[in-house]
mmCIF file of C-alpha atoms and ligand atoms in Angstrom:
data_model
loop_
_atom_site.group_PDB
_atom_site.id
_atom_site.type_symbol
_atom_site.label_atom_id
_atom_site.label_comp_id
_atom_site.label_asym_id
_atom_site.label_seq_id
_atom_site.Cartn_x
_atom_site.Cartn_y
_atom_site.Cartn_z
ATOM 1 C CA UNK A 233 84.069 103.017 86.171
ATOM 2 C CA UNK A 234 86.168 102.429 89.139
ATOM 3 C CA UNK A 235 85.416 103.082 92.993
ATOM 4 C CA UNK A 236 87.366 102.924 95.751
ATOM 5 C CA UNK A 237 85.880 103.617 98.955
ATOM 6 C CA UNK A 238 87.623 103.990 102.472
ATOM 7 C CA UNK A 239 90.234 101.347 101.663
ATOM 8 C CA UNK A 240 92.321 100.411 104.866
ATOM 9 C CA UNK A 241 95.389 98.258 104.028
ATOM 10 C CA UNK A 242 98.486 96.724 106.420
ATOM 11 C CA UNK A 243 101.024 94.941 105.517
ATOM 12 C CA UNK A 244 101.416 92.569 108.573
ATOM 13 C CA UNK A 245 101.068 95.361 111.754
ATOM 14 C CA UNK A 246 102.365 98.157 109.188
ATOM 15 C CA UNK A 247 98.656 99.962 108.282
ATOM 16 C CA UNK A 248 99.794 102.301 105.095
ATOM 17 C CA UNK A 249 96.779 102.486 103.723
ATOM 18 C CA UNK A 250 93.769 105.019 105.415
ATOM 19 C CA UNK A 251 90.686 105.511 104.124
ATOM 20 C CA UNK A 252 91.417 105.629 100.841
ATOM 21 C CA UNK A 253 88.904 107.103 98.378
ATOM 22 C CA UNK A 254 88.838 107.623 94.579
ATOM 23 C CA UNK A 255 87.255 107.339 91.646
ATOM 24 C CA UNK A 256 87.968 106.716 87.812
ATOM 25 C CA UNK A 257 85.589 107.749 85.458
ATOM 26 C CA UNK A 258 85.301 105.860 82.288
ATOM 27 C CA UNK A 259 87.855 107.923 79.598
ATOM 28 C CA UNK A 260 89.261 109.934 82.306
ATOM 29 C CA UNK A 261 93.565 109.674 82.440
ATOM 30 C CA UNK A 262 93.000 109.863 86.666
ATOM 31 C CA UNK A 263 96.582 110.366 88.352
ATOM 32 C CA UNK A 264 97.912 109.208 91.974
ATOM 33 C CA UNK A 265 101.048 111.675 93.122
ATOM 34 C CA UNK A 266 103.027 110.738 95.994
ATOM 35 C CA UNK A 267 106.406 110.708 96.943
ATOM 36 C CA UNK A 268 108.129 107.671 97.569
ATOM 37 C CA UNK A 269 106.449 105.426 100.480
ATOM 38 C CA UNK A 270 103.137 107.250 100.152
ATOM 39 C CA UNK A 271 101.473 103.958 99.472
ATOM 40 C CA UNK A 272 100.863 104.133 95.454
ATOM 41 C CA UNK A 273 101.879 101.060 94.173
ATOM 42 C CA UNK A 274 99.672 99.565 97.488
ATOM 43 C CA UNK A 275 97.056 101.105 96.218
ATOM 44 C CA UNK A 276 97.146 99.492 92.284
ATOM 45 C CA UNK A 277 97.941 96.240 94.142
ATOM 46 C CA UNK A 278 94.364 96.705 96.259
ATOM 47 C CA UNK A 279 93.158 96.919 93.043
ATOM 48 C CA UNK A 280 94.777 94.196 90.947
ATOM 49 C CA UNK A 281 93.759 91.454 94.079
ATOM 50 C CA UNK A 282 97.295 91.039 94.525
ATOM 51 C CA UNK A 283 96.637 91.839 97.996
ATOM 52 C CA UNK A 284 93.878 92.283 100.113
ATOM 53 C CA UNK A 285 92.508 95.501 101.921
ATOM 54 C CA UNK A 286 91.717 95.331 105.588
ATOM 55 C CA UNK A 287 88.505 97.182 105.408
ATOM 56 C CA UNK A 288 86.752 99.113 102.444
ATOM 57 C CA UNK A 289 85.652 98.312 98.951
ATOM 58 C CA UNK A 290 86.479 98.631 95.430
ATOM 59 C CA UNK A 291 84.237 97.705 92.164
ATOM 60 C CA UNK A 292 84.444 97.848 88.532
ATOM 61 C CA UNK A 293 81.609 98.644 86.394
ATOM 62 C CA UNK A 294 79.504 98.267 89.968
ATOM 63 C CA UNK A 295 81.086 94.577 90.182
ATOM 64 C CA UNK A 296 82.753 94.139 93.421
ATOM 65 C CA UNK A 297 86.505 93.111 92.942
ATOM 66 C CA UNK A 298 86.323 92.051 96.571
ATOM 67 C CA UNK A 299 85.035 88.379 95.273
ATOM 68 C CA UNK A 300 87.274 88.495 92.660
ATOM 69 C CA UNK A 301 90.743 86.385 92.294
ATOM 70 C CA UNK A 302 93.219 88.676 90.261
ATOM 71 C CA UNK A 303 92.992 86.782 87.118
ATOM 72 C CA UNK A 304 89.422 87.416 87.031
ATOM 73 C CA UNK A 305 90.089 91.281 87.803
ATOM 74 C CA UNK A 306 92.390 91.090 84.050
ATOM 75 C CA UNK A 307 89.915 89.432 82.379
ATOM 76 C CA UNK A 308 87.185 92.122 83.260
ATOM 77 C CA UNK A 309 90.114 94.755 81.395
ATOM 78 C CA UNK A 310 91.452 95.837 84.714
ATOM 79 C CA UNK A 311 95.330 95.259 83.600
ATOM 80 C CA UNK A 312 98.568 96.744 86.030
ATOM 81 C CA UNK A 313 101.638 97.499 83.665
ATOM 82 C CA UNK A 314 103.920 96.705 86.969
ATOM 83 C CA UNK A 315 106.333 98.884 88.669
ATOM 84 C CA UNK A 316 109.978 98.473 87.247
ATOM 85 C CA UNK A 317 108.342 97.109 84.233
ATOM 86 C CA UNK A 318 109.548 92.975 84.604
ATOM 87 C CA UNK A 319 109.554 91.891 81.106
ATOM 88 C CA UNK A 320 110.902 88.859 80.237
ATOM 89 C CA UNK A 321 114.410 88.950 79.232
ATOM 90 C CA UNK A 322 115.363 85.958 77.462
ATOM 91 C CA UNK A 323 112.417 86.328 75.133
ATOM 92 C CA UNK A 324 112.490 88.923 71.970
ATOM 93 C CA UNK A 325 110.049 92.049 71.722
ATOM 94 C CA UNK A 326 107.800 90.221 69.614
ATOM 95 C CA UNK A 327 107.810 87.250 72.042
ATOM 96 C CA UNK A 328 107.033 89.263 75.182
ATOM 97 C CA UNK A 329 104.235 90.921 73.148
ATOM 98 C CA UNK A 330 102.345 87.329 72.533
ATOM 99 C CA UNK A 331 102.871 86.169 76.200
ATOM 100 C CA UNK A 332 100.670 89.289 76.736
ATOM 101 C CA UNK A 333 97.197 87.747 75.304
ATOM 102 C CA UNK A 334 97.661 84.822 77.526
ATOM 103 C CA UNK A 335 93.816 85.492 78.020
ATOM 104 C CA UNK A 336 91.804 82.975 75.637
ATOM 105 C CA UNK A 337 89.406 86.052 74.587
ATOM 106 C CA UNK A 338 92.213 88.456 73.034
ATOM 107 C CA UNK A 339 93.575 85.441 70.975
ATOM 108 C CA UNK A 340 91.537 86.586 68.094
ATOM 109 C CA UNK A 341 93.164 90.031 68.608
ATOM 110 C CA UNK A 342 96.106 88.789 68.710
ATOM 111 C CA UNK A 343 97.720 90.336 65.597
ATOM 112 C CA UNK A 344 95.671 93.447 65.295
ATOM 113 C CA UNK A 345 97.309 94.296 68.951
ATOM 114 C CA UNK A 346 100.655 93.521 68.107
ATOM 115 C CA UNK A 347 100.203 95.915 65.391
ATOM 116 C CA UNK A 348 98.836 98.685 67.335
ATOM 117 C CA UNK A 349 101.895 98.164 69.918
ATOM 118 C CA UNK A 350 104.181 98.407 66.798
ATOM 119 C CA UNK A 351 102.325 101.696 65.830
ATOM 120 C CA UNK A 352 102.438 103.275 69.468
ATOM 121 C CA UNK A 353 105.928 102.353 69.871
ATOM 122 C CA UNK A 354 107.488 102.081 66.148
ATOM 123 C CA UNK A 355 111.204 101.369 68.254
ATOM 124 C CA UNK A 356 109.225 98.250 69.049
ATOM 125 C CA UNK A 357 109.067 96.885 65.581
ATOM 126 C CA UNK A 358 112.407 97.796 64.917
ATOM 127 C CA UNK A 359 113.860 95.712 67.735
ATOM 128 C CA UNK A 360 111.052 92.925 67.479
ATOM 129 C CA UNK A 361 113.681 90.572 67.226
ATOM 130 C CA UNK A 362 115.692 91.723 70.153
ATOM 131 C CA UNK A 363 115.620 89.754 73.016
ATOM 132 C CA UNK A 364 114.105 92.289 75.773
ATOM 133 C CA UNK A 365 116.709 91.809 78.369
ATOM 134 C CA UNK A 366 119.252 93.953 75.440
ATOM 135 C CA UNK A 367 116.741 96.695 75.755
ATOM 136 C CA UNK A 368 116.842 100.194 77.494
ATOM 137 C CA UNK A 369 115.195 101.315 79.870
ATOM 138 C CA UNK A 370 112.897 103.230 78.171
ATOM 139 C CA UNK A 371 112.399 100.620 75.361
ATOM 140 C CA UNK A 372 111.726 98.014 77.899
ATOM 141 C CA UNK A 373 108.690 100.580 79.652
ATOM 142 C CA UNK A 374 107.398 100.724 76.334
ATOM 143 C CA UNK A 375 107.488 96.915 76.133
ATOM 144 C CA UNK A 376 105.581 97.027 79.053
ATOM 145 C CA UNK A 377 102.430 98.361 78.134
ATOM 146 C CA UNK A 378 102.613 96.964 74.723
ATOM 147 C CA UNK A 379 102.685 93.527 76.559
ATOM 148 C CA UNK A 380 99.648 95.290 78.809
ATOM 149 C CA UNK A 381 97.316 96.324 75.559
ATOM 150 C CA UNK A 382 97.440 92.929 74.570
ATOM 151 C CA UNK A 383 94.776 92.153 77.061
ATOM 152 C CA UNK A 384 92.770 94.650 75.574
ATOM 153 C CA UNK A 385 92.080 96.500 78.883
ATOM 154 C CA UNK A 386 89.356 98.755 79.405
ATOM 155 C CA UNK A 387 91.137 100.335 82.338
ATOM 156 C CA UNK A 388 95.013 100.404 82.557
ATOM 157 C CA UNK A 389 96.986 101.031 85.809
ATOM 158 C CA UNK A 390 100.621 102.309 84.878
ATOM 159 C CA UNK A 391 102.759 102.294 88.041
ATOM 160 C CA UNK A 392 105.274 105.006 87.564
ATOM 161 C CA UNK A 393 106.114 104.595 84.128
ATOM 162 C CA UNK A 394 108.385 107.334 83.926
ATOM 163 C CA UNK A 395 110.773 106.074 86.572
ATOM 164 C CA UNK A 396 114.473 105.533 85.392
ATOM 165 C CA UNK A 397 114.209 107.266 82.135
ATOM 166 C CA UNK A 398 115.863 109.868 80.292
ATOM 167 C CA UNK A 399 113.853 113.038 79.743
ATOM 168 C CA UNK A 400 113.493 112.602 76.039
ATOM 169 C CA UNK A 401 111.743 109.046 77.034
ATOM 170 C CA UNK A 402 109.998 110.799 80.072
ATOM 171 C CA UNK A 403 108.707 113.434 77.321
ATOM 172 C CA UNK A 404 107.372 110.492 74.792
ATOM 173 C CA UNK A 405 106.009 108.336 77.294
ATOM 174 C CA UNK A 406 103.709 110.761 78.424
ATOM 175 C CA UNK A 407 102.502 111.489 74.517
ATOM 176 C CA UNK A 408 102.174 108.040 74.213
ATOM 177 C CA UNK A 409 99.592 107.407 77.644
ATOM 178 C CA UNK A 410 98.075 110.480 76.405
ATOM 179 C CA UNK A 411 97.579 108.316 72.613
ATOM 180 C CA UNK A 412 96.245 105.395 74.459
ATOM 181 C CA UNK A 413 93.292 106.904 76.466
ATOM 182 C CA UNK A 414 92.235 109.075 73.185
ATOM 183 C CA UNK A 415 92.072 105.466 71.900
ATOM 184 C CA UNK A 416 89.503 104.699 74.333
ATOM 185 C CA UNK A 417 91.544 103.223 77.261
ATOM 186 C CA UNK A 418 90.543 104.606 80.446
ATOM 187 C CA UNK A 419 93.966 105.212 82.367
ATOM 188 C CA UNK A 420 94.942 105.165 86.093
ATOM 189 C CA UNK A 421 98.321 106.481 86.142
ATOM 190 C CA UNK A 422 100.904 106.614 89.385
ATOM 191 C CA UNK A 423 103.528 109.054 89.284
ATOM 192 C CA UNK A 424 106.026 110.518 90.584
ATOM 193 C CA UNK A 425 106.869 113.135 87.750
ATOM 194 C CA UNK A 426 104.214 115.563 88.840
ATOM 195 C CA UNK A 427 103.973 118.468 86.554
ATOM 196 C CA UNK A 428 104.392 115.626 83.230
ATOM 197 C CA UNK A 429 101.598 113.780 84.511
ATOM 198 C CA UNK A 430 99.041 116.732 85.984
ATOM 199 C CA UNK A 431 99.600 118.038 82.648
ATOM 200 C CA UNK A 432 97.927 115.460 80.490
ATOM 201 C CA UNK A 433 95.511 113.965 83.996
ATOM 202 C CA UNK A 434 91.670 115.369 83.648
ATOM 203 C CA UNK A 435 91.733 114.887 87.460
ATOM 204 C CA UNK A 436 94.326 113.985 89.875
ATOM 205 C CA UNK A 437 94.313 112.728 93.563
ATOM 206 C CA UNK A 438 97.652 113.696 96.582
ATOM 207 C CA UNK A 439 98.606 110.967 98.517
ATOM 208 C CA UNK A 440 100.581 110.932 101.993
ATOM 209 C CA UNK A 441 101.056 108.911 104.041
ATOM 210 C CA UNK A 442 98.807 106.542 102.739
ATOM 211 C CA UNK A 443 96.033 109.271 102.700
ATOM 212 C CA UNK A 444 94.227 111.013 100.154
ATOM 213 C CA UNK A 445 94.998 114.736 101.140
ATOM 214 C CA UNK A 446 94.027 116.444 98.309
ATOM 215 C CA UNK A 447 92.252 116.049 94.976
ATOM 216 C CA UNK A 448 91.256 118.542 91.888
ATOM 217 C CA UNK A 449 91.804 118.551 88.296
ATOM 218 C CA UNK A 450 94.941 118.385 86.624
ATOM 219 C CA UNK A 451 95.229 121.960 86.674
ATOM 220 C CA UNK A 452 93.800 123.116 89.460
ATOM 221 C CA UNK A 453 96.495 120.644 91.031
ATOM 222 C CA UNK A 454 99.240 122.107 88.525
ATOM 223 C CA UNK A 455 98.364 125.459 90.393
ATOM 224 C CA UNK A 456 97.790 124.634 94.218
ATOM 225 C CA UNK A 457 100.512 125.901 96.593
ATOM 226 C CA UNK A 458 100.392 122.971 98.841
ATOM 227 C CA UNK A 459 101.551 120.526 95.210
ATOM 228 C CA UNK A 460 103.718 123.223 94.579
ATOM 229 C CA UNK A 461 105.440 123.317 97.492
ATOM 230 C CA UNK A 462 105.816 119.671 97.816
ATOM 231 C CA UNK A 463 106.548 118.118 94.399
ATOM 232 C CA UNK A 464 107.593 121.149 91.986
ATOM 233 C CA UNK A 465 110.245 122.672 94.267
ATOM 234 C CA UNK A 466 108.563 126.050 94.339
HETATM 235 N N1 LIG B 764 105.899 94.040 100.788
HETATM 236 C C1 LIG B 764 105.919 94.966 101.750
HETATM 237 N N2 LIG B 764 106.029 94.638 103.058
HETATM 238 C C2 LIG B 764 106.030 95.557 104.017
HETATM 239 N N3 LIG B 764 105.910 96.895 103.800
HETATM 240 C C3 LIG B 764 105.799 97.279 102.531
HETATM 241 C C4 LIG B 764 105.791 96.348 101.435
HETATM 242 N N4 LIG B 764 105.669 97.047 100.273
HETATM 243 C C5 LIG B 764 105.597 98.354 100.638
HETATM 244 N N5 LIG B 764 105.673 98.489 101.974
HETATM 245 C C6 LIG B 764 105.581 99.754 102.727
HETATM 246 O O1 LIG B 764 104.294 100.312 102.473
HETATM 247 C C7 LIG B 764 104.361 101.719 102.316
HETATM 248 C C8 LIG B 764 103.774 102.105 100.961
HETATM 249 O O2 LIG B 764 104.581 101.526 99.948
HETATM 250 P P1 LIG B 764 104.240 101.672 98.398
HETATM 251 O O3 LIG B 764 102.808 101.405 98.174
HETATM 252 O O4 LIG B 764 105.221 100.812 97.679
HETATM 253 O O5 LIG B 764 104.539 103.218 98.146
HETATM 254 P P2 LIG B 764 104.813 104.007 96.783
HETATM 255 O O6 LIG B 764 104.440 103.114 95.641
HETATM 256 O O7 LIG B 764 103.959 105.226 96.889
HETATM 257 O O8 LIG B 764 106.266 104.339 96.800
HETATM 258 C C9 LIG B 764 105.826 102.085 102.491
HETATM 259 O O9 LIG B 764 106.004 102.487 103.813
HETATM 260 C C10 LIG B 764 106.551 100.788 102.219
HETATM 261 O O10 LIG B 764 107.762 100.739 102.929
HETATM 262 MG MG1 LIG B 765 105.586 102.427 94.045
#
């Protein structure tokens, strides 16, 4: 569904992305570790078009996102819940949720995907009249990718959607990405929380550096020495 192939990317002089390869296969959940720096949220931005790679080539579906203008990229279903979730605060719940299917196509599905963000996240309908600035954390991350289904993507790229939260929220969240894809959302996560996010990835790619050093399934990864040394303190 998604290919990525030998992306180079520098901000400026600063390269921190080399050679990046990787693939997401249409109802895979595919996760990116890294620590901090690595070069993950880089990497969703290559693919969102909000920046531009130096030198290699992504497509969707075999269309090449390199043409592409990052609107276009969200209308095809590619849609980034961002980093540090930026909701809009002065707005309520419900609000947010409707500036979400600013797309002319999802109008129609409108409703239907409010209610389906209301059934993911039932806190959601409770505070729908909340403005989303009043929120927590972890209510505003749900907020988030309810505002990011109402595009109806086909392929949704969660930067770090655990960051920030309390474990019982870490816990749910994860349940909840895990709901989406057996929906039929094809999911390209970024994470920092390795062993919650190996656990429910069918395959998962290491990045350094702004290298891919290592790639395998979820638990193949959830067993390799190297990941264990580096991320689960072992
Ligand atoms: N806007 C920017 N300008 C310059 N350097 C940046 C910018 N954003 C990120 N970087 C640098 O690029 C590298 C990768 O960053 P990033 O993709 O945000 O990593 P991650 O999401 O894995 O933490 C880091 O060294 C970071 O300091
Ligand atoms: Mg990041």
């Amino acid at each position: 569904m998604l290919r990525i192939e030998n992306l180079d990317f520098s901000y400026g002089d600063l390269q921190v992305l080399w050679g990046i390869s990787l693939e997401v296969h249409e109802g895979e959940i595919v996760t990116v570790l890294g620590g901090n720096g690595a070069g993950k949220s880089t990497t969703l931005k290559n693919v969102s078009r909000l920046v531009r790679p130096s030198r290699g080539s992504i497509t969707f579906e075999g269309a090449d996102l390199g043409r592409l203008e990052s609107h276009q990229v969200v209308e095809l279903g590619v849609v980034q819940v961002p980093e540090g979730r930026r909701i809009f605060p002065e707005m309520t719940v419900l609000e947010n949720l409707r500036m979400g299917s600013f797309i002319k196509s999802t109008r129609p599905d409108r409703q239907r995907n409010i209610e389906r963000a209301f059934t993911l996240f039932p806190r959601l309908a409770e505070r729908q009249k909340q403005l989303g600035g009043t929120l927590s954390g972890g209510e505003q991350q749900m907020l988030a990718i309810g505002r990011g289904l109402m595009t109806n993507p086909r392929l949704l790229l969660l930067d770090e959607p655990s960051l920030g939260l309390s474990p019982l929220f870490v816990k749910n969240i994860f349940e909840i990405i895990k709901e989406i894809n057996r929906q039929g959302t094809t999911i390209l996560l970024v994470e920092q929380n390795v062993f919650q996010s190996l656990r429910i990835s069918h395959r998962a790619y290491v990045l350094e550096t702004g290298r891919v050093v290592l790639s395998g399934t979820g638990e193949e990864l959830l067993g390799n020495e190297h990941v264990k040394k580096a991320f689960l303190g072992a």
